[in-house]
Amino acid sequence: MLEKIVNILKASGVYGWEVSDVKKQGWEFYFIRHALDQHRAKNVEHITVKVYQLVGDGLGFASVEIAPTATEAEAEALVRDLAYRASLVKNKPYTLVPPAPQTPEAGEASDLAAISGDFLRTMAALPETAGEDVNSYEVFVSDVTRRLVTSTGIDETERYPSSMLEVVVNARRDGHEIELYRNYKSGSCDAEALRRDLEKTMQYGRDRLNTVPTPITGKFNVLFSGADACAIYKYFVARMNAQMVYRKISPWKLGEPVCEDVHGDKVTVTALRELKNSSVNHRFDAEGALVRDTVLIEEGVAKNYLGSRMFACYLGLENAFIPTNIAVTGGTYSEEELRAGQYLEVVEFSDFQVDDMTGDIFGELRLGYWHDGEKVVPVSGGSLSGSMDDFVGELYMSRESAQHDNMRIPALTLLKGVTVTGA
């Protein structure tokens, strides 16, 4: 079908086009507790077409997914509709991504049996008790082949593994029962990291049944020790995005500190071509630009903007791309130093978000630990709020790191002066 769509596009008369063809061959397993309920193989394909049209002195685009089972007539009708829709949009002109000098091999097929086996053995070996156990889990493993063909001459293919594990953990005591949900994405299975996190989750379930309402209200130090901290660092990545800069949402300028008054650590953020066990180790981005190791922020100083081709051209950037893997470094503190004094450690939110545009943070506390300097009390209820614009200068990070799929960040992150509203 891909070749038919390309031929239709070549004959359509549109200014430019891109066709993304993603094929996933995989296995899925569904367990109730540790009993296999069902399993199946999958073989799916997603073809996405994007066309560009000159609109006066501007450029418009539109995109749609075309089913691989579509007839040639249906594909032609969709391309005509795309061309019309693209003609209704007028952006400032920009150039499309040119082909790279060399096109390497796509890569080898993923070993679905080995990856699946690692997940299943890890789940089967989890230590459980009468009070905490696994309610259910689902394993999804895929061998992904991704091809991009464009009107500028790009024809790139890559092949990589992509996995996901969904787990529901139950905890019960004295007739009360709760459940905690986890979703892990990765390339293959990191058995050791998975085991550690699920053991912590069972501990959190036990502690959740013994919480008191969050007793504090005011500004406090808040420690993040889980995947929710990724949202904090995505704020830094967003502020270095070419679109945010061009639209003047981000005030950060190259060669200047992202914060003038820093009392904590100075962050370094790097976009990586490859991060071990990431589910998105892409060699090229959605538009065909090659992904490279690139420093976005170095010790608190803005170094490089990255983003889509359109906004990269508007800013006059060379070799820009849409990043996938991110590494954050710059922590100077030990775990003992970050865990000193009074602070609230949050390990479970009903929801936690950092608004890329405003910098506002907000989260509803489901489980935390209030450290009053002498004892530790499990707490729940209440909320956190504040602004990353204030916390950039009061960011304290551990030297040790932790990986959450496509992000490697400090294992512990401490924000000072977060507004905590008690339950």
GROMACS .gro file of C-alpha atoms in nm:
model
  423
    1MET     CA    1   0.000   0.000   0.000
    2LEU     CA    2   0.287   0.237   0.078
    3GLU     CA    3   0.413   0.229  -0.281
    4LYS     CA    4   0.063   0.302  -0.416
    5ILE     CA    5   0.026   0.602  -0.184
    6VAL     CA    6   0.368   0.737  -0.287
    7ASN     CA    7   0.274   0.708  -0.655
    8ILE     CA    8  -0.057   0.888  -0.588
    9LEU     CA    9   0.128   1.169  -0.411
   10LYS     CA   10   0.382   1.205  -0.689
   11ALA     CA   11   0.100   1.245  -0.940
   12SER     CA   12  -0.111   1.476  -0.720
   13GLY     CA   13   0.074   1.800  -0.790
   14VAL     CA   14   0.108   1.898  -0.423
   15TYR     CA   15   0.412   2.101  -0.318
   16GLY     CA   16   0.550   1.834  -0.086
   17TRP     CA   17   0.459   1.526   0.114
   18GLU     CA   18   0.565   1.279   0.384
   19VAL     CA   19   0.450   0.920   0.436
   20SER     CA   20   0.511   0.742   0.765
   21ASP     CA   21   0.459   0.364   0.770
   22VAL     CA   22   0.478   0.199   1.114
   23LYS     CA   23   0.440  -0.180   1.136
   24LYS     CA   24   0.413  -0.357   1.471
   25GLN     CA   25   0.442  -0.730   1.516
   26GLY     CA   26   0.392  -0.832   1.874
   27TRP     CA   27   0.264  -1.053   2.151
   28GLU     CA   28   0.017  -0.968   2.427
   29PHE     CA   29  -0.046  -1.148   2.756
   30TYR     CA   30  -0.332  -1.085   3.001
   31PHE     CA   31  -0.308  -1.223   3.353
   32ILE     CA   32  -0.561  -1.234   3.639
   33ARG     CA   33  -0.331  -1.251   3.940
   34HIS     CA   34  -0.073  -1.495   3.798
   35ALA     CA   35  -0.312  -1.708   3.592
   36LEU     CA   36  -0.297  -1.649   3.217
   37ASP     CA   37  -0.642  -1.533   3.107
   38GLN     CA   38  -0.567  -1.487   2.737
   39HIS     CA   39  -0.285  -1.416   2.496
   40ARG     CA   40  -0.263  -1.320   2.134
   41ALA     CA   41  -0.032  -1.216   1.853
   42LYS     CA   42  -0.077  -0.888   1.670
   43ASN     CA   43   0.031  -0.756   1.332
   44VAL     CA   44  -0.079  -0.398   1.275
   45GLU     CA   45   0.019  -0.119   1.037
   46HIS     CA   46  -0.037   0.257   1.056
   47ILE     CA   47   0.021   0.475   0.749
   48THR     CA   48   0.013   0.852   0.802
   49VAL     CA   49   0.028   1.097   0.512
   50LYS     CA   50   0.111   1.467   0.537
   51VAL     CA   51   0.093   1.701   0.240
   52TYR     CA   52   0.219   2.058   0.193
   53GLN     CA   53   0.069   2.322  -0.034
   54LEU     CA   54   0.196   2.664  -0.139
   55VAL     CA   55  -0.060   2.925  -0.037
   56GLY     CA   56   0.041   3.256  -0.191
   57ASP     CA   57   0.372   3.336  -0.026
   58GLY     CA   58   0.302   3.092   0.256
   59LEU     CA   59   0.290   2.718   0.319
   60GLY     CA   60   0.003   2.506   0.449
   61PHE     CA   61  -0.012   2.142   0.552
   62ALA     CA   62  -0.260   1.876   0.657
   63SER     CA   63  -0.230   1.510   0.756
   64VAL     CA   64  -0.443   1.198   0.785
   65GLU     CA   65  -0.404   0.827   0.855
   66ILE     CA   66  -0.484   0.601   0.560
   67ALA     CA   67  -0.579   0.242   0.635
   68PRO     CA   68  -0.345  -0.015   0.475
   69THR     CA   69  -0.661  -0.190   0.350
   70ALA     CA   70  -0.786   0.121   0.167
   71THR     CA   71  -0.847   0.092  -0.205
   72GLU     CA   72  -0.650   0.302  -0.450
   73ALA     CA   73  -0.961   0.512  -0.518
   74GLU     CA   74  -1.008   0.575  -0.146
   75ALA     CA   75  -0.644   0.678  -0.108
   76GLU     CA   76  -0.669   0.916  -0.404
   77ALA     CA   77  -0.980   1.077  -0.252
   78LEU     CA   78  -0.804   1.124   0.082
   79VAL     CA   79  -0.501   1.284  -0.087
   80ARG     CA   80  -0.727   1.525  -0.280
   81ASP     CA   81  -0.898   1.617   0.047
   82LEU     CA   82  -0.561   1.668   0.216
   83ALA     CA   83  -0.446   1.897  -0.066
   84TYR     CA   84  -0.761   2.105  -0.027
   85ARG     CA   85  -0.730   2.125   0.352
   86ALA     CA   86  -0.364   2.223   0.327
   87SER     CA   87  -0.458   2.507   0.090
   88LEU     CA   88  -0.676   2.660   0.363
   89VAL     CA   89  -0.376   2.713   0.595
   90LYS     CA   90  -0.114   2.982   0.547
   91ASN     CA   91   0.202   2.965   0.755
   92LYS     CA   92   0.520   3.157   0.687
   93PRO     CA   93   0.722   2.965   0.425
   94TYR     CA   94   0.994   2.722   0.530
   95THR     CA   95   1.195   2.443   0.372
   96LEU     CA   96   1.130   2.072   0.420
   97VAL     CA   97   1.389   1.836   0.565
   98PRO     CA   98   1.648   1.724   0.305
   99PRO     CA   99   1.780   1.365   0.291
  100ALA     CA  100   2.083   1.263   0.494
  101PRO     CA  101   2.408   1.178   0.309
  102GLN     CA  102   2.392   0.812   0.410
  103THR     CA  103   2.113   0.573   0.497
  104PRO     CA  104   2.229   0.296   0.737
  105GLU     CA  105   2.069  -0.043   0.777
  106ALA     CA  106   1.730  -0.059   0.950
  107GLY     CA  107   1.842  -0.293   1.230
  108GLU     CA  108   1.765  -0.647   1.338
  109ALA     CA  109   1.435  -0.799   1.441
  110SER     CA  110   1.352  -0.793   1.811
  111ASP     CA  111   1.346  -1.124   2.000
  112LEU     CA  112   0.985  -1.125   2.118
  113ALA     CA  113   1.021  -1.459   2.295
  114ALA     CA  114   1.319  -1.343   2.502
  115ILE     CA  115   1.164  -1.008   2.594
  116SER     CA  116   0.829  -1.166   2.685
  117GLY     CA  117   1.002  -1.432   2.891
  118ASP     CA  118   1.192  -1.170   3.090
  119PHE     CA  119   0.868  -0.990   3.180
  120LEU     CA  120   0.682  -1.308   3.271
  121ARG     CA  121   0.964  -1.445   3.488
  122THR     CA  122   1.002  -1.112   3.666
  123MET     CA  123   0.631  -1.095   3.749
  124ALA     CA  124   0.617  -1.458   3.860
  125ALA     CA  125   0.909  -1.406   4.102
  126LEU     CA  126   0.763  -1.101   4.280
  127PRO     CA  127   0.744  -1.150   4.660
  128GLU     CA  128   0.382  -1.117   4.772
  129THR     CA  129   0.207  -1.139   5.109
  130ALA     CA  130  -0.146  -1.190   5.235
  131GLY     CA  131  -0.172  -0.811   5.260
  132GLU     CA  132  -0.014  -0.703   4.930
  133ASP     CA  133  -0.021  -0.882   4.598
  134VAL     CA  134  -0.067  -0.846   4.224
  135ASN     CA  135  -0.429  -0.818   4.118
  136SER     CA  136  -0.365  -0.838   3.743
  137TYR     CA  137  -0.114  -0.744   3.478
  138GLU     CA  138  -0.082  -0.714   3.103
  139VAL     CA  139   0.234  -0.747   2.895
  140PHE     CA  140   0.273  -0.598   2.547
  141VAL     CA  141   0.589  -0.658   2.342
  142SER     CA  142   0.640  -0.535   1.987
  143ASP     CA  143   0.896  -0.547   1.710
  144VAL     CA  144   0.848  -0.212   1.537
  145THR     CA  145   0.953  -0.129   1.181
  146ARG     CA  146   0.925   0.241   1.101
  147ARG     CA  147   0.974   0.381   0.751
  148LEU     CA  148   0.955   0.743   0.635
  149VAL     CA  149   0.942   0.845   0.268
  150THR     CA  150   0.926   1.212   0.163
  151SER     CA  151   0.911   1.427  -0.148
  152THR     CA  152   1.259   1.564  -0.074
  153GLY     CA  153   1.418   1.221  -0.125
  154ILE     CA  154   1.422   1.081   0.229
  155ASP     CA  155   1.366   0.706   0.249
  156GLU     CA  156   1.467   0.592   0.598
  157THR     CA  157   1.381   0.272   0.784
  158GLU     CA  158   1.454   0.167   1.142
  159ARG     CA  159   1.363  -0.132   1.353
  160TYR     CA  160   1.346  -0.145   1.734
  161PRO     CA  161   1.169  -0.312   2.030
  162SER     CA  162   0.890  -0.143   2.223
  163SER     CA  163   0.728  -0.283   2.537
  164MET     CA  164   0.465  -0.192   2.792
  165LEU     CA  165   0.363  -0.352   3.121
  166GLU     CA  166   0.046  -0.255   3.308
  167VAL     CA  167   0.014  -0.375   3.666
  168VAL     CA  168  -0.256  -0.341   3.932
  169VAL     CA  169  -0.134  -0.402   4.289
  170ASN     CA  170  -0.381  -0.460   4.574
  171ALA     CA  171  -0.325  -0.390   4.942
  172ARG     CA  172  -0.573  -0.483   5.218
  173ARG     CA  173  -0.608  -0.452   5.594
  174ASP     CA  174  -0.899  -0.497   5.836
  175GLY     CA  175  -1.160  -0.519   5.563
  176HIS     CA  176  -1.024  -0.219   5.369
  177GLU     CA  177  -0.866  -0.262   5.027
  178ILE     CA  178  -0.707  -0.026   4.776
  179GLU     CA  179  -0.536  -0.066   4.442
  180LEU     CA  180  -0.238   0.106   4.286
  181TYR     CA  181  -0.186   0.117   3.908
  182ARG     CA  182   0.150   0.118   3.731
  183ASN     CA  183   0.231   0.159   3.362
  184TYR     CA  184   0.589   0.087   3.252
  185LYS     CA  185   0.712   0.162   2.900
  186SER     CA  186   1.052   0.049   2.777
  187GLY     CA  187   1.240  -0.106   2.489
  188SER     CA  188   1.284  -0.450   2.644
  189CYS     CA  189   1.257  -0.565   3.007
  190ASP     CA  190   1.477  -0.418   3.279
  191ALA     CA  191   1.399  -0.693   3.528
  192GLU     CA  192   1.592  -0.550   3.822
  193ALA     CA  193   1.444  -0.199   3.799
  194LEU     CA  194   1.097  -0.342   3.748
  195ARG     CA  195   1.124  -0.567   4.053
  196ARG     CA  196   1.248  -0.282   4.273
  197ASP     CA  197   0.969  -0.050   4.170
  198LEU     CA  198   0.693  -0.306   4.217
  199GLU     CA  199   0.825  -0.398   4.561
  200LYS     CA  200   0.811  -0.028   4.650
  201THR     CA  201   0.457  -0.012   4.512
  202MET     CA  202   0.349  -0.292   4.746
  203GLN     CA  203   0.506  -0.103   5.035
  204TYR     CA  204   0.319   0.210   4.928
  205GLY     CA  205  -0.006   0.014   4.922
  206ARG     CA  206   0.055  -0.104   5.279
  207ASP     CA  207   0.137   0.248   5.395
  208ARG     CA  208  -0.162   0.397   5.214
  209LEU     CA  209  -0.389   0.197   5.445
  210ASN     CA  210  -0.220   0.357   5.746
  211THR     CA  211  -0.221   0.723   5.646
  212VAL     CA  212  -0.346   1.026   5.832
  213PRO     CA  213  -0.481   1.338   5.658
  214THR     CA  214  -0.195   1.563   5.545
  215PRO     CA  215  -0.148   1.782   5.855
  216ILE     CA  216   0.050   2.075   5.711
  217THR     CA  217  -0.044   2.389   5.523
  218GLY     CA  218   0.207   2.645   5.402
  219LYS     CA  219   0.535   2.646   5.208
  220PHE     CA  220   0.754   2.340   5.255
  221ASN     CA  221   1.035   2.144   5.095
  222VAL     CA  222   0.891   1.867   4.877
  223LEU     CA  223   1.091   1.563   4.765
  224PHE     CA  224   1.005   1.373   4.446
  225SER     CA  225   1.141   1.018   4.430
  226GLY     CA  226   0.944   0.862   4.143
  227ALA     CA  227   0.843   0.900   3.782
  228ASP     CA  228   0.632   1.210   3.856
  229ALA     CA  229   0.957   1.409   3.865
  230CYS     CA  230   0.981   1.364   3.486
  231ALA     CA  231   0.715   1.635   3.450
  232ILE     CA  232   0.948   1.878   3.627
  233TYR     CA  233   1.225   1.821   3.375
  234LYS     CA  234   0.993   1.820   3.074
  235TYR     CA  235   0.938   2.186   3.162
  236PHE     CA  236   1.306   2.254   3.085
  237VAL     CA  237   1.281   2.068   2.754
  238ALA     CA  238   0.964   2.258   2.659
  239ARG     CA  239   1.126   2.594   2.732
  240MET     CA  240   1.405   2.507   2.486
  241ASN     CA  241   1.157   2.411   2.212
  242ALA     CA  242   1.179   2.629   1.901
  243GLN     CA  243   0.801   2.671   1.888
  244MET     CA  244   0.785   2.800   2.247
  245VAL     CA  245   1.071   3.042   2.178
  246TYR     CA  246   0.935   3.170   1.846
  247ARG     CA  247   0.593   3.234   2.000
  248LYS     CA  248   0.764   3.416   2.289
  249ILE     CA  249   0.619   3.179   2.547
  250SER     CA  250   0.971   3.089   2.656
  251PRO     CA  251   1.197   3.385   2.745
  252TRP     CA  252   1.512   3.171   2.759
  253LYS     CA  253   1.789   3.296   2.530
  254LEU     CA  254   2.092   3.108   2.399
  255GLY     CA  255   2.409   3.179   2.590
  256GLU     CA  256   2.221   3.317   2.891
  257PRO     CA  257   2.136   3.152   3.226
  258VAL     CA  258   1.782   3.017   3.247
  259CYS     CA  259   1.776   3.160   3.600
  260GLU     CA  260   1.990   3.447   3.731
  261ASP     CA  261   1.951   3.374   4.103
  262VAL     CA  262   2.034   3.006   4.159
  263HIS     CA  263   2.059   2.871   4.514
  264GLY     CA  264   2.036   2.503   4.421
  265ASP     CA  265   2.182   2.290   4.144
  266LYS     CA  266   2.243   2.411   3.790
  267VAL     CA  267   2.073   2.165   3.558
  268THR     CA  268   2.220   2.013   3.241
  269VAL     CA  269   1.971   1.873   2.990
  270THR     CA  270   2.082   1.665   2.690
  271ALA     CA  271   1.881   1.518   2.403
  272LEU     CA  272   2.016   1.171   2.325
  273ARG     CA  273   2.005   0.969   2.006
  274GLU     CA  274   2.000   0.650   2.211
  275LEU     CA  275   1.919   0.572   2.572
  276LYS     CA  276   1.956   0.214   2.684
  277ASN     CA  277   1.619   0.037   2.699
  278SER     CA  278   1.419   0.339   2.582
  279SER     CA  279   1.109   0.261   2.377
  280VAL     CA  280   1.182   0.553   2.139
  281ASN     CA  281   1.542   0.511   2.028
  282HIS     CA  282   1.469   0.679   1.695
  283ARG     CA  283   1.742   0.753   1.445
  284PHE     CA  284   1.526   1.011   1.266
  285ASP     CA  285   1.232   1.219   1.384
  286ALA     CA  286   0.878   1.240   1.246
  287GLU     CA  287   0.989   1.474   0.966
  288GLY     CA  288   1.306   1.285   0.870
  289ALA     CA  289   1.565   1.498   1.052
  290LEU     CA  290   1.847   1.292   1.201
  291VAL     CA  291   1.846   1.272   1.581
  292ARG     CA  292   2.181   1.362   1.742
  293ASP     CA  293   2.321   1.392   2.093
  294THR     CA  294   2.267   1.762   2.164
  295VAL     CA  295   2.303   1.966   2.482
  296LEU     CA  296   1.999   2.188   2.541
  297ILE     CA  297   2.104   2.339   2.874
  298GLU     CA  298   2.453   2.318   3.023
  299GLU     CA  299   2.498   2.400   3.392
  300GLY     CA  300   2.198   2.630   3.384
  301VAL     CA  301   2.288   2.807   3.058
  302ALA     CA  302   2.073   2.772   2.745
  303LYS     CA  303   2.278   2.617   2.463
  304ASN     CA  304   2.055   2.483   2.184
  305TYR     CA  305   1.692   2.506   2.076
  306LEU     CA  306   1.533   2.200   1.918
  307GLY     CA  307   1.195   2.128   1.763
  308SER     CA  308   0.996   2.085   1.445
  309ARG     CA  309   1.129   2.193   1.105
  310MET     CA  310   0.885   2.482   1.069
  311PHE     CA  311   0.984   2.666   1.385
  312ALA     CA  312   1.349   2.569   1.351
  313CYS     CA  313   1.353   2.744   1.012
  314TYR     CA  314   1.177   3.048   1.157
  315LEU     CA  315   1.458   3.079   1.413
  316GLY     CA  316   1.732   3.010   1.156
  317LEU     CA  317   1.844   2.688   1.327
  318GLU     CA  318   2.064   2.433   1.152
  319ASN     CA  319   2.041   2.058   1.221
  320ALA     CA  320   1.740   2.088   1.453
  321PHE     CA  321   1.518   1.787   1.522
  322ILE     CA  322   1.235   1.675   1.749
  323PRO     CA  323   1.402   1.512   2.053
  324THR     CA  324   1.286   1.182   2.201
  325ASN     CA  325   1.534   1.070   2.470
  326ILE     CA  326   1.635   1.311   2.746
  327ALA     CA  327   1.910   1.290   3.011
  328VAL     CA  328   1.924   1.531   3.306
  329THR     CA  329   2.240   1.573   3.515
  330GLY     CA  330   2.392   1.828   3.746
  331GLY     CA  331   2.294   1.690   4.087
  332THR     CA  332   2.549   1.756   4.362
  333TYR     CA  333   2.370   1.613   4.666
  334SER     CA  334   2.367   1.272   4.832
  335GLU     CA  335   2.042   1.105   4.934
  336GLU     CA  336   2.125   1.170   5.299
  337GLU     CA  337   2.166   1.542   5.237
  338LEU     CA  338   1.838   1.572   5.048
  339ARG     CA  339   1.654   1.376   5.317
  340ALA     CA  340   1.772   1.595   5.604
  341GLY     CA  341   1.537   1.814   5.811
  342GLN     CA  342   1.165   1.867   5.759
  343TYR     CA  343   1.017   1.782   5.421
  344LEU     CA  344   0.726   1.612   5.248
  345GLU     CA  345   0.810   1.320   5.021
  346VAL     CA  346   0.537   1.250   4.766
  347VAL     CA  347   0.529   0.906   4.606
  348GLU     CA  348   0.171   0.883   4.479
  349PHE     CA  349  -0.044   1.149   4.315
  350SER     CA  350  -0.399   1.125   4.190
  351ASP     CA  351  -0.257   1.354   3.921
  352PHE     CA  352   0.054   1.569   3.887
  353GLN     CA  353   0.114   1.820   3.610
  354VAL     CA  354   0.354   2.096   3.514
  355ASP     CA  355   0.208   2.345   3.267
  356ASP     CA  356   0.466   2.406   2.994
  357MET     CA  357   0.327   2.748   2.908
  358THR     CA  358   0.280   2.900   3.254
  359GLY     CA  359   0.519   2.689   3.460
  360ASP     CA  360   0.245   2.622   3.715
  361ILE     CA  361   0.265   2.292   3.903
  362PHE     CA  362  -0.030   2.123   4.064
  363GLY     CA  363  -0.098   1.782   4.210
  364GLU     CA  364  -0.341   1.604   4.440
  365LEU     CA  365  -0.164   1.402   4.706
  366ARG     CA  366  -0.260   1.035   4.736
  367LEU     CA  367   0.038   0.912   4.941
  368GLY     CA  368   0.328   1.097   5.092
  369TYR     CA  369   0.557   1.083   5.393
  370TRP     CA  370   0.582   1.381   5.625
  371HIS     CA  371   0.930   1.393   5.780
  372ASP     CA  372   0.913   1.628   6.078
  373GLY     CA  373   1.279   1.585   6.170
  374GLU     CA  374   1.214   1.311   6.425
  375LYS     CA  375   0.953   1.072   6.287
  376VAL     CA  376   0.799   0.980   5.952
  377VAL     CA  377   0.421   0.980   5.910
  378PRO     CA  378   0.237   0.842   5.602
  379VAL     CA  379  -0.013   1.106   5.486
  380SER     CA  380  -0.278   1.147   5.216
  381GLY     CA  381  -0.509   1.418   5.089
  382GLY     CA  382  -0.443   1.780   5.016
  383SER     CA  383  -0.251   1.925   4.724
  384LEU     CA  384   0.069   2.085   4.599
  385SER     CA  385   0.101   2.402   4.393
  386GLY     CA  386   0.357   2.657   4.285
  387SER     CA  387   0.548   2.778   3.981
  388MET     CA  388   0.852   2.630   3.810
  389ASP     CA  389   0.958   2.988   3.738
  390ASP     CA  390   1.033   3.008   4.111
  391PHE     CA  391   1.168   2.657   4.153
  392VAL     CA  392   1.431   2.675   3.877
  393GLY     CA  393   1.656   2.855   4.124
  394GLU     CA  394   1.561   2.626   4.414
  395LEU     CA  395   1.612   2.289   4.247
  396TYR     CA  396   1.820   2.035   4.440
  397MET     CA  397   1.910   1.705   4.273
  398SER     CA  398   2.076   1.381   4.376
  399ARG     CA  399   2.397   1.265   4.214
  400GLU     CA  400   2.235   0.924   4.160
  401SER     CA  401   2.002   0.886   3.860
  402ALA     CA  402   1.696   0.681   3.766
  403GLN     CA  403   1.549   0.600   3.426
  404HIS     CA  404   1.182   0.619   3.332
  405ASP     CA  405   1.154   0.491   2.974
  406ASN     CA  406   1.298   0.771   2.756
  407MET     CA  407   1.409   0.997   3.043
  408ARG     CA  408   1.708   0.956   3.273
  409ILE     CA  409   1.674   1.200   3.560
  410PRO     CA  410   1.809   1.245   3.914
  411ALA     CA  411   1.673   0.974   4.144
  412LEU     CA  412   1.569   1.243   4.395
  413THR     CA  413   1.452   1.597   4.323
  414LEU     CA  414   1.386   1.851   4.600
  415LEU     CA  415   1.186   2.169   4.541
  416LYS     CA  416   1.195   2.435   4.811
  417GLY     CA  417   0.901   2.658   4.895
  418VAL     CA  418   0.622   2.448   4.745
  419THR     CA  419   0.275   2.546   4.862
  420VAL     CA  420   0.117   2.251   5.044
  421THR     CA  421  -0.251   2.258   5.130
  422GLY     CA  422  -0.339   2.004   5.398
  423ALA     CA  423  -0.636   1.769   5.385
   0.00000   0.00000   0.00000
